[in-house]
JSON list of C-alpha atoms and ligand atoms in Angstrom, two decimals:
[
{"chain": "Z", "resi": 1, "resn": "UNK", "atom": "CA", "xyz": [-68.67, -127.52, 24.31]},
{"chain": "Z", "resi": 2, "resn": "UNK", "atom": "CA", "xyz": [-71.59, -129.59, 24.60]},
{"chain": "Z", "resi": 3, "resn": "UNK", "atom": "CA", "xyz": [-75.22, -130.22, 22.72]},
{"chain": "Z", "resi": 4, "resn": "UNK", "atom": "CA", "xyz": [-78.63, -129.82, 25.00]},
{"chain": "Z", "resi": 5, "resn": "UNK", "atom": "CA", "xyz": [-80.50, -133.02, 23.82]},
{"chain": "Z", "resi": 6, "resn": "UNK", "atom": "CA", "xyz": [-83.51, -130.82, 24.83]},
{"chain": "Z", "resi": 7, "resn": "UNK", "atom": "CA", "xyz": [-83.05, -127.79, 22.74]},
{"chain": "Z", "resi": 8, "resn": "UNK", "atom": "CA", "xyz": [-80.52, -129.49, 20.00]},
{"chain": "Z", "resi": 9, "resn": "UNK", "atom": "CA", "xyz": [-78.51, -126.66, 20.23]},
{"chain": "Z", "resi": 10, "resn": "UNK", "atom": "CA", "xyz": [-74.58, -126.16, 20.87]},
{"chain": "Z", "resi": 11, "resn": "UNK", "atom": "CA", "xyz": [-73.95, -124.21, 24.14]},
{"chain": "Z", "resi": 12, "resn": "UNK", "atom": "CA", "xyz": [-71.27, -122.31, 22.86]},
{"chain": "Z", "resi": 13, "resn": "UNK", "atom": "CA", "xyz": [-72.30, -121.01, 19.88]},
{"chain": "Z", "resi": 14, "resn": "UNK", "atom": "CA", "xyz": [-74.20, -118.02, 19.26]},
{"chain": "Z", "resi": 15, "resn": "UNK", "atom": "CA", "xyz": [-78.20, -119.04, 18.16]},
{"chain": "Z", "resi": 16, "resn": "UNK", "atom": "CA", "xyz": [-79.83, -116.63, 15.45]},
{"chain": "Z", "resi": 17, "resn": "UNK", "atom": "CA", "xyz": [-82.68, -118.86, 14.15]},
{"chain": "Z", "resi": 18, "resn": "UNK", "atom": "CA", "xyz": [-83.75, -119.70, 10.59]},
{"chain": "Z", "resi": 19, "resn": "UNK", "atom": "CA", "xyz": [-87.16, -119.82, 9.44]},
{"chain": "Z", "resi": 20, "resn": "UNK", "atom": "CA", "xyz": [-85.17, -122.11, 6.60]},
{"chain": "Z", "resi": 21, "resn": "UNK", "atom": "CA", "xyz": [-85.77, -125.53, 8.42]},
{"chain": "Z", "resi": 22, "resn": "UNK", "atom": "CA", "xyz": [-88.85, -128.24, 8.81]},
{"chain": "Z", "resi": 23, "resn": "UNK", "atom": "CA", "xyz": [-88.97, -131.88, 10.80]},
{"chain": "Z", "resi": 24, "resn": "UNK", "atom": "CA", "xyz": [-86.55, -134.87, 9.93]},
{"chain": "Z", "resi": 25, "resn": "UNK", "atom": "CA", "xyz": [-88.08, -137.61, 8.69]},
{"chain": "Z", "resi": 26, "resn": "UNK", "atom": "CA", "xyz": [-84.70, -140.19, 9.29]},
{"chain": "Z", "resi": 27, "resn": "UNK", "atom": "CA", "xyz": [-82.19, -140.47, 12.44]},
{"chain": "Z", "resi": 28, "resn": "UNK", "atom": "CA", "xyz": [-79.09, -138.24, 11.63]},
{"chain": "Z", "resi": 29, "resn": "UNK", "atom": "CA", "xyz": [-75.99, -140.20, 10.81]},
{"chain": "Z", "resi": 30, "resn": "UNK", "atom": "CA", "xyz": [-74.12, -137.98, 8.36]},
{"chain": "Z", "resi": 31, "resn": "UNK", "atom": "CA", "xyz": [-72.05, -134.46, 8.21]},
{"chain": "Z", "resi": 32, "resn": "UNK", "atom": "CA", "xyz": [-71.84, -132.67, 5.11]},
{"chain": "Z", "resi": 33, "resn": "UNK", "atom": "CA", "xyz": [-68.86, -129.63, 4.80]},
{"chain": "Z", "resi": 34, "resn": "UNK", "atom": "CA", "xyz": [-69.81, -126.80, 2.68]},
{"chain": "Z", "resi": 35, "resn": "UNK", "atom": "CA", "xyz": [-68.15, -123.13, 1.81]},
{"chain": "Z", "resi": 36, "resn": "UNK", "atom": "CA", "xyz": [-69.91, -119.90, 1.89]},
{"chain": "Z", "resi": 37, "resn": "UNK", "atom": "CA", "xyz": [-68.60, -116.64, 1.56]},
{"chain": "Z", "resi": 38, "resn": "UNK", "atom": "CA", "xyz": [-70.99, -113.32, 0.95]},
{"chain": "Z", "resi": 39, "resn": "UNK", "atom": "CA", "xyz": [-70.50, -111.40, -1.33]},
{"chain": "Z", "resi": 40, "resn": "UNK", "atom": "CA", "xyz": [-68.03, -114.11, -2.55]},
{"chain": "Z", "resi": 41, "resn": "UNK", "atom": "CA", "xyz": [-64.50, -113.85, -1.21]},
{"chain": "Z", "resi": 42, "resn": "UNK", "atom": "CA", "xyz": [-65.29, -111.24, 1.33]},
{"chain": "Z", "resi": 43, "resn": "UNK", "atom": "CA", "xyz": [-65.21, -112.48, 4.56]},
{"chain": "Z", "resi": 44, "resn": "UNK", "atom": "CA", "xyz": [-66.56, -110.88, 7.81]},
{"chain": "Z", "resi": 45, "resn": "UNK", "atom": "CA", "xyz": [-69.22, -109.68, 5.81]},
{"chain": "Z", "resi": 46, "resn": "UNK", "atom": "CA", "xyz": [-72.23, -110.86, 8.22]},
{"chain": "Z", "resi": 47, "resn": "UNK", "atom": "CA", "xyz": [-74.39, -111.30, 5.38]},
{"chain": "Z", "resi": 48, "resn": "UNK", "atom": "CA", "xyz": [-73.98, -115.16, 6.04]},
{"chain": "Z", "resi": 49, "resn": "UNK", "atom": "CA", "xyz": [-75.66, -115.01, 9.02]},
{"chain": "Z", "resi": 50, "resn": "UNK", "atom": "CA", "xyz": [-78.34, -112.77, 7.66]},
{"chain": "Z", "resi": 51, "resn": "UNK", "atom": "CA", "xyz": [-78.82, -114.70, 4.52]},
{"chain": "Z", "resi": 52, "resn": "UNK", "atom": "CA", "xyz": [-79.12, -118.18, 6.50]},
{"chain": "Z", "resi": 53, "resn": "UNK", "atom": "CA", "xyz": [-81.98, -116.57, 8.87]},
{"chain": "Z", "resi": 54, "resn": "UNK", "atom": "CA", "xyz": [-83.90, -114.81, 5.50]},
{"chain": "Z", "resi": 55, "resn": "UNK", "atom": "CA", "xyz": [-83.08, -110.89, 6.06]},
{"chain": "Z", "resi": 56, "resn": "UNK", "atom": "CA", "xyz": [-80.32, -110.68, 3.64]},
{"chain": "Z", "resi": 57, "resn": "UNK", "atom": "CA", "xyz": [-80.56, -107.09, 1.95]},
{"chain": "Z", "resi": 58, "resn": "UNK", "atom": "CA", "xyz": [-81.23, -107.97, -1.91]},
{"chain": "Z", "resi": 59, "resn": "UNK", "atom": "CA", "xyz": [-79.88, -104.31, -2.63]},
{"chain": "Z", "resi": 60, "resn": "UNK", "atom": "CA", "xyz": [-77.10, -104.38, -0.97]},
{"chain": "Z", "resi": 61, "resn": "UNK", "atom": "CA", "xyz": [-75.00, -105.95, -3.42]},
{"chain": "Z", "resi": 62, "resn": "UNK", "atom": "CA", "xyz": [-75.18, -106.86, -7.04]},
{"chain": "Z", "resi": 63, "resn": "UNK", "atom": "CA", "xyz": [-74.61, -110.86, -6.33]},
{"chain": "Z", "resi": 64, "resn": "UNK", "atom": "CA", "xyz": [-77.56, -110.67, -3.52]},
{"chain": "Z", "resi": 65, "resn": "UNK", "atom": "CA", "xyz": [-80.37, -110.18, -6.57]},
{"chain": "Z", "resi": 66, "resn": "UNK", "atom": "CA", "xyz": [-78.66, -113.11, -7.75]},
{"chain": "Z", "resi": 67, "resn": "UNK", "atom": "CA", "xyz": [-79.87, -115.15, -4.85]},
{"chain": "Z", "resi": 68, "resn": "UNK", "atom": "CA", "xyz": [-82.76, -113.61, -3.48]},
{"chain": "Z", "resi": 69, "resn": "UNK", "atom": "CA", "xyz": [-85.67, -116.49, -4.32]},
{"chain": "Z", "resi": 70, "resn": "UNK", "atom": "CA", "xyz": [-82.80, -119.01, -2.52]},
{"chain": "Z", "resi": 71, "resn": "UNK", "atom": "CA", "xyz": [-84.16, -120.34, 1.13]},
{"chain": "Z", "resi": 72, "resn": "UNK", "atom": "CA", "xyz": [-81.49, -122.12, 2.69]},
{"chain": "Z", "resi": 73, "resn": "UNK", "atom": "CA", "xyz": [-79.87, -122.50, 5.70]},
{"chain": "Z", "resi": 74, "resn": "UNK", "atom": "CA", "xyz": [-77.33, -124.82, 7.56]},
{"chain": "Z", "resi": 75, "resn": "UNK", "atom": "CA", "xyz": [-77.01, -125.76, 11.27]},
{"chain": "Z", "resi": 76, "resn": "UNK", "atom": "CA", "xyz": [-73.74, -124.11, 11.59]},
{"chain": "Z", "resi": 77, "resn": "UNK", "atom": "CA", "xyz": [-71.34, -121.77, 10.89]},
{"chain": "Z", "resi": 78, "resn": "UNK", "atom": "CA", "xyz": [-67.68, -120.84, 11.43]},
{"chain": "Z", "resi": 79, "resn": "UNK", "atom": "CA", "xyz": [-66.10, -117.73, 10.50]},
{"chain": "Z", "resi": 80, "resn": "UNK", "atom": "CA", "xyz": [-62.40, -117.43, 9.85]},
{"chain": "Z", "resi": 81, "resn": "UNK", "atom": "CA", "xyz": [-62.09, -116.29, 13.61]},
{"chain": "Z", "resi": 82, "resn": "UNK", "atom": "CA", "xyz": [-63.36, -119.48, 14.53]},
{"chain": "Z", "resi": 83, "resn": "UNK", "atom": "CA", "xyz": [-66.72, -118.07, 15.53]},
{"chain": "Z", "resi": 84, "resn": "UNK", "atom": "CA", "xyz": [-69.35, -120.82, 15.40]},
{"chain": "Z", "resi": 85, "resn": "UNK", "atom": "CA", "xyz": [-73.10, -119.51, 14.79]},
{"chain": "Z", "resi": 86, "resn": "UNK", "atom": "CA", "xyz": [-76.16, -122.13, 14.61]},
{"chain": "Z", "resi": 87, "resn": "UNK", "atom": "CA", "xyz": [-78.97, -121.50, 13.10]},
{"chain": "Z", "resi": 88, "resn": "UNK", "atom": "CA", "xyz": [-80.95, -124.43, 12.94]},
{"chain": "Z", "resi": 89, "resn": "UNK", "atom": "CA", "xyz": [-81.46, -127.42, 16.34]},
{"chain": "Z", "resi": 90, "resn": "UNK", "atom": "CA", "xyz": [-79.79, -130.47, 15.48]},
{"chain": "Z", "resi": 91, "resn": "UNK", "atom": "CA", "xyz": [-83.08, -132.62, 15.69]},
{"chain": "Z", "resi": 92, "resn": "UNK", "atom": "CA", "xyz": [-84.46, -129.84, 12.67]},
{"chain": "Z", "resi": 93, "resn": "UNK", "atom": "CA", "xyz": [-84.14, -130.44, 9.10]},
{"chain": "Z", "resi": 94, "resn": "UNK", "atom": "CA", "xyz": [-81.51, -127.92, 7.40]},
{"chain": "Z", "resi": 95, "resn": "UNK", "atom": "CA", "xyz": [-81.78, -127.10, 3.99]},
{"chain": "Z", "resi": 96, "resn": "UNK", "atom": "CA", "xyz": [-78.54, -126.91, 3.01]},
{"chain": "Z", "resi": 97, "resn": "UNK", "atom": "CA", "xyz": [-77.52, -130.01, 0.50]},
{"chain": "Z", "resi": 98, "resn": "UNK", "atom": "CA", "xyz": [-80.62, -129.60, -1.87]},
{"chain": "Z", "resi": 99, "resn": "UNK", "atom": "CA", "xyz": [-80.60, -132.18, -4.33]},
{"chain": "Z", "resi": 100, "resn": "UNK", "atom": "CA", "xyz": [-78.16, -134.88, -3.36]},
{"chain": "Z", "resi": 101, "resn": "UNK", "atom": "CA", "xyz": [-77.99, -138.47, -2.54]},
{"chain": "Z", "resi": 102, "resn": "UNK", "atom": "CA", "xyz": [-75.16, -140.78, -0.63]},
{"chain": "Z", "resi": 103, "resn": "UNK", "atom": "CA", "xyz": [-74.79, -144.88, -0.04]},
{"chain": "Z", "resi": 104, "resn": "UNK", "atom": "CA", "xyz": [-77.68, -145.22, -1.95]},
{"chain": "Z", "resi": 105, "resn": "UNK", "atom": "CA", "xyz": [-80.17, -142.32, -0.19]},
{"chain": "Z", "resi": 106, "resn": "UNK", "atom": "CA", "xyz": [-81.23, -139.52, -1.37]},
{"chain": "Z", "resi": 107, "resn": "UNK", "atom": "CA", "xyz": [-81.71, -136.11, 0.11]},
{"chain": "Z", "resi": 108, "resn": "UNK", "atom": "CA", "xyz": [-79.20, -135.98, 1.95]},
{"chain": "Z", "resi": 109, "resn": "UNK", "atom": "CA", "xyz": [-80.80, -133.10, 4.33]},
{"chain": "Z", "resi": 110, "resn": "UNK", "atom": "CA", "xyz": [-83.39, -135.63, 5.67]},
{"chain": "Z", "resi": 111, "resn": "UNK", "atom": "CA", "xyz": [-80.41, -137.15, 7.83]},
{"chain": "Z", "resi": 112, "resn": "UNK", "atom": "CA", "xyz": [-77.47, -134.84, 7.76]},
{"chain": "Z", "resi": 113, "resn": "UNK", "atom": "CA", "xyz": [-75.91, -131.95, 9.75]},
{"chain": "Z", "resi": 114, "resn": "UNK", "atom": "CA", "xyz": [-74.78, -129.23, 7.67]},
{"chain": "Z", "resi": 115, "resn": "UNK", "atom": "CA", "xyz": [-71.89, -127.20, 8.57]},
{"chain": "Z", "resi": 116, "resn": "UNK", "atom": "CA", "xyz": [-70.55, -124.22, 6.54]},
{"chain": "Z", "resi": 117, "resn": "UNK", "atom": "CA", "xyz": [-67.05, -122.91, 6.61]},
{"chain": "Z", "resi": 118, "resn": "UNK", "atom": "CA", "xyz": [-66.66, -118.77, 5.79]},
{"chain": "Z", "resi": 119, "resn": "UNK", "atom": "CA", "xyz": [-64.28, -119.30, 2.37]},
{"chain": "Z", "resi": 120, "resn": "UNK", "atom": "CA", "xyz": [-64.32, -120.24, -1.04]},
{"chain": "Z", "resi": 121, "resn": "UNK", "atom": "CA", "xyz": [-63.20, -123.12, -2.92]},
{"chain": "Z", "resi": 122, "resn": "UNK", "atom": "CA", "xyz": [-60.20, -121.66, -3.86]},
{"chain": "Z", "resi": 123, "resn": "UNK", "atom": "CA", "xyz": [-58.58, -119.98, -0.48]},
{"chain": "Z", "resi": 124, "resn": "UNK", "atom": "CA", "xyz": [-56.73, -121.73, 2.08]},
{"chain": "Z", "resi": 125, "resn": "UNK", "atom": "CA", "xyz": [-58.83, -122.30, 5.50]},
{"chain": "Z", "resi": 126, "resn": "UNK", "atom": "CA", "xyz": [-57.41, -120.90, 8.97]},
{"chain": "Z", "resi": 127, "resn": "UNK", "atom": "CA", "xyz": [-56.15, -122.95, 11.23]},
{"chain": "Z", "resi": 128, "resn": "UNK", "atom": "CA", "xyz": [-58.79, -122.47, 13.97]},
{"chain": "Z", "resi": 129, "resn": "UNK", "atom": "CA", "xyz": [-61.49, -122.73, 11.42]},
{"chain": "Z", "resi": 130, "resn": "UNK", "atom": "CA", "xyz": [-59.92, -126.76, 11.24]},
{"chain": "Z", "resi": 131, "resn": "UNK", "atom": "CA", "xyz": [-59.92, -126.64, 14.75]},
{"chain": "Z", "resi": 132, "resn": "UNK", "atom": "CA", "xyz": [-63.11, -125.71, 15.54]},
{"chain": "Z", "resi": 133, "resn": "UNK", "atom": "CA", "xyz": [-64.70, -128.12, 12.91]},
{"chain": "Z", "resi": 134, "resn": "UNK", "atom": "CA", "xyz": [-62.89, -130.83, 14.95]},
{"chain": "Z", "resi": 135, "resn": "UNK", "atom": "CA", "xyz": [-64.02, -130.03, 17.67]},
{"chain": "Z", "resi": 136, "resn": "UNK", "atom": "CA", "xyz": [-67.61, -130.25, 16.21]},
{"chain": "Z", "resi": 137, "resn": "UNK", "atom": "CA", "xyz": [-67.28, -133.26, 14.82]},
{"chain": "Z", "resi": 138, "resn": "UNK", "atom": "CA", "xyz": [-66.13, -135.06, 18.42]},
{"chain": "Z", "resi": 139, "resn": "UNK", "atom": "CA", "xyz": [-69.39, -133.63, 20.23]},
{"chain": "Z", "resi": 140, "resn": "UNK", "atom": "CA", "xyz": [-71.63, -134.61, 16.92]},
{"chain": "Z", "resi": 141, "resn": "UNK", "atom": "CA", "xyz": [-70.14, -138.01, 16.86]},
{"chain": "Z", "resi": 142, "resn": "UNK", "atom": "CA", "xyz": [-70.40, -138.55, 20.87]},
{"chain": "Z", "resi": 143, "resn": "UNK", "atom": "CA", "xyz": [-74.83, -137.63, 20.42]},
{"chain": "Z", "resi": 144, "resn": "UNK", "atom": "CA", "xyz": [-75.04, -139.32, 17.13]},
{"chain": "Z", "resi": 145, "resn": "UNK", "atom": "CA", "xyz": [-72.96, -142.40, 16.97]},
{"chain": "Z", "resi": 146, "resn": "UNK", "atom": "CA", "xyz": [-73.82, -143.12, 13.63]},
{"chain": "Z", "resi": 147, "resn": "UNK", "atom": "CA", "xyz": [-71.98, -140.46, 11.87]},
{"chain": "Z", "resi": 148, "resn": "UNK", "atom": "CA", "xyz": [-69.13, -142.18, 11.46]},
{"chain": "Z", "resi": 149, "resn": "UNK", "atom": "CA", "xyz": [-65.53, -141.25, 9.70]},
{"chain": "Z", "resi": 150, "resn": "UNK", "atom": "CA", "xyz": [-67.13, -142.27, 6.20]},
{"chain": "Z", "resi": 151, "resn": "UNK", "atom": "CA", "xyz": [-70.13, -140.39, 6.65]},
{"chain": "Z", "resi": 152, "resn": "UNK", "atom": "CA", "xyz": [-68.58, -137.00, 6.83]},
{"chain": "Z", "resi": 153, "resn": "UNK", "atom": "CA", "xyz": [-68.55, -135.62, 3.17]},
{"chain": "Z", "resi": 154, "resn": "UNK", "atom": "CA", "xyz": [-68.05, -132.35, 1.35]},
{"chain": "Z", "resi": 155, "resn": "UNK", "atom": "CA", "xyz": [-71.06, -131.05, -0.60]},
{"chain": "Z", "resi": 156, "resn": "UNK", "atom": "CA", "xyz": [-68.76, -132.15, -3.95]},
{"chain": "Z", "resi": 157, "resn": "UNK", "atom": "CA", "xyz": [-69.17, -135.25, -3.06]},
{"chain": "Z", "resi": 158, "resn": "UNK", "atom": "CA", "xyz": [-73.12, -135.77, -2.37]},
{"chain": "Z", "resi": 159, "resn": "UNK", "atom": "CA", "xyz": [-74.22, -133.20, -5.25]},
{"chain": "Z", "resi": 160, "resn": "UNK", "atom": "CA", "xyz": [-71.24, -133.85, -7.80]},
{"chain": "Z", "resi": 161, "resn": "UNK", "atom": "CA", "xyz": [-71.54, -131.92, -11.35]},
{"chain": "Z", "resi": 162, "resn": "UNK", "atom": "CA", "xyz": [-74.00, -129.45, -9.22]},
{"chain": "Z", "resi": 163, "resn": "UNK", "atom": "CA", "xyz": [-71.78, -128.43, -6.13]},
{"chain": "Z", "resi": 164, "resn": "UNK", "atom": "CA", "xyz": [-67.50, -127.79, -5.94]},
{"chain": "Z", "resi": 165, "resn": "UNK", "atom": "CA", "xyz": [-67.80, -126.85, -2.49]},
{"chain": "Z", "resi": 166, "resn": "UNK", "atom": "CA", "xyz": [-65.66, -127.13, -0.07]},
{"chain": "Z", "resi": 167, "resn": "UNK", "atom": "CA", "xyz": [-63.28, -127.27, -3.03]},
{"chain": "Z", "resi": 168, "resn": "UNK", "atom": "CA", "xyz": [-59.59, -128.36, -3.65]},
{"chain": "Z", "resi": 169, "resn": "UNK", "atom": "CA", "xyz": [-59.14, -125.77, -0.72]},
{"chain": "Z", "resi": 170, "resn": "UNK", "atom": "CA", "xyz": [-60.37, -127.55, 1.99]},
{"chain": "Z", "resi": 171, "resn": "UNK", "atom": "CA", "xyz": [-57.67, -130.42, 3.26]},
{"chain": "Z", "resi": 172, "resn": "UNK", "atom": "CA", "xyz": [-59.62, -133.47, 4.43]},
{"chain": "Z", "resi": 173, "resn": "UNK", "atom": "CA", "xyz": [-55.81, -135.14, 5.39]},
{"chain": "Z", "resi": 174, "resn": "UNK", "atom": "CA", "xyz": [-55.14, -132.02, 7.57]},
{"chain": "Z", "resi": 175, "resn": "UNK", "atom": "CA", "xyz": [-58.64, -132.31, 9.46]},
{"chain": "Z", "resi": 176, "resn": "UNK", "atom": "CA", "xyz": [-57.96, -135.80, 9.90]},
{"chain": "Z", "resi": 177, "resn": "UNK", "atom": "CA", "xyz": [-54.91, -134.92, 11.64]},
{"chain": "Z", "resi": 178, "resn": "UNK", "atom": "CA", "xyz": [-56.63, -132.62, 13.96]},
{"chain": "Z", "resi": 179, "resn": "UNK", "atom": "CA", "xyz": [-59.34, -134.89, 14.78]},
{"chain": "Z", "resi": 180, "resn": "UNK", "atom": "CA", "xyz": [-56.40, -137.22, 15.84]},
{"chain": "Z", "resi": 181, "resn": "UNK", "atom": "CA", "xyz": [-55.16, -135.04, 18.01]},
{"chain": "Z", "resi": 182, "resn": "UNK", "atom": "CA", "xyz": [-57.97, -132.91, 19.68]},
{"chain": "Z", "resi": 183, "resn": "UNK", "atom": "CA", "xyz": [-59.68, -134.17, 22.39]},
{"chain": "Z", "resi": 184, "resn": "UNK", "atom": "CA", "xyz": [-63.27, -131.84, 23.01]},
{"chain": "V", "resi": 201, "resn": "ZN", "atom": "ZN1", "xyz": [-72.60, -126.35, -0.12]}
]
């Protein structure tokens, strides 16, 4: 797994690209861990990936009406198989943290990467889905040295009282453990 500095793009994961994004205006030297699940709880769904790139199908499901004005999109994806999706190049601005602020900045989009997990805030994650965020992190870290250990946050934690996600769920200890361990 590595990152084209040309392209900003991973070249192992599967590109579908979002109209959702605009230019950075700051270096990036932050991750920020989210959950999305569509409808919630259902998994496999693909209506992440088409809500992300703007062609979700508003009457395909009660929730969807719910969040039809909603443009957002993250840089990447991983389904509970461990499938990673980007839809946004690194050196593009995501708009995935909306109003948020860390260490004293605010919008957080202007210098994060945004990476969604396929879950809820409630459900356990898979295995590979820890594994394959890992992994990510190692070849983020490697182009953009600044992102260090402190700098990789949960949406909770950069929008709190607006945003749960990735919720009690998610086990920072147990990703630290990986990221020990794996060697991308
Ligand atoms: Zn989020």
């Amino acid at each position: 797994m590595k990152i084209d500095q040309t392209t900003g793009l991973l070249d192992t994961a599967k590109y579908l690209p979002s109209p959702h994004c605009n230019e950075r205006p700051s270096d990036i030297d932050m991750i920020v861990v989210h959950n999305i699940s569509l409808p919630p709880a259902e998994f496999g769904t693909g209506w992440v990936e088409k809500f992300f790139c703007g062609k979700l199908d508003h009457s395909a499901h009660p929730y969807f009406e719910t969040i039809k004005e909603l443009k957002v999109s993250a840089h990447l994806f991983i389904s509970r198989l461990g499938v990673i999706t980007q839809f946004v190049p690194f050196q593009m601005r995501a708009w995935h943290a909306g109003v948020s602020g860390f260490d004293g900045k605010e919008n957080c989009n202007d210098f994060s990467i945004g990476i969604e997990l396929e879950g809820t805030d409630d459900s356990p994650y898979e295995t590979i889905q820890y594994q394959k965020l890992a992994d990510l992190i190692q070849i983020l870290q490697k182009t953009y040295p600044a992102i260090t250990r402190q700098r990789i946050v949960g949406h909770s934690d950069i929008a709190p009282g607006r945003k749960t996600d990735p919720g009690p769920s998610f086990d920072w200890r147990y990703l630290d453990c990986v990221l020990a361990t794996c060697s991308a």
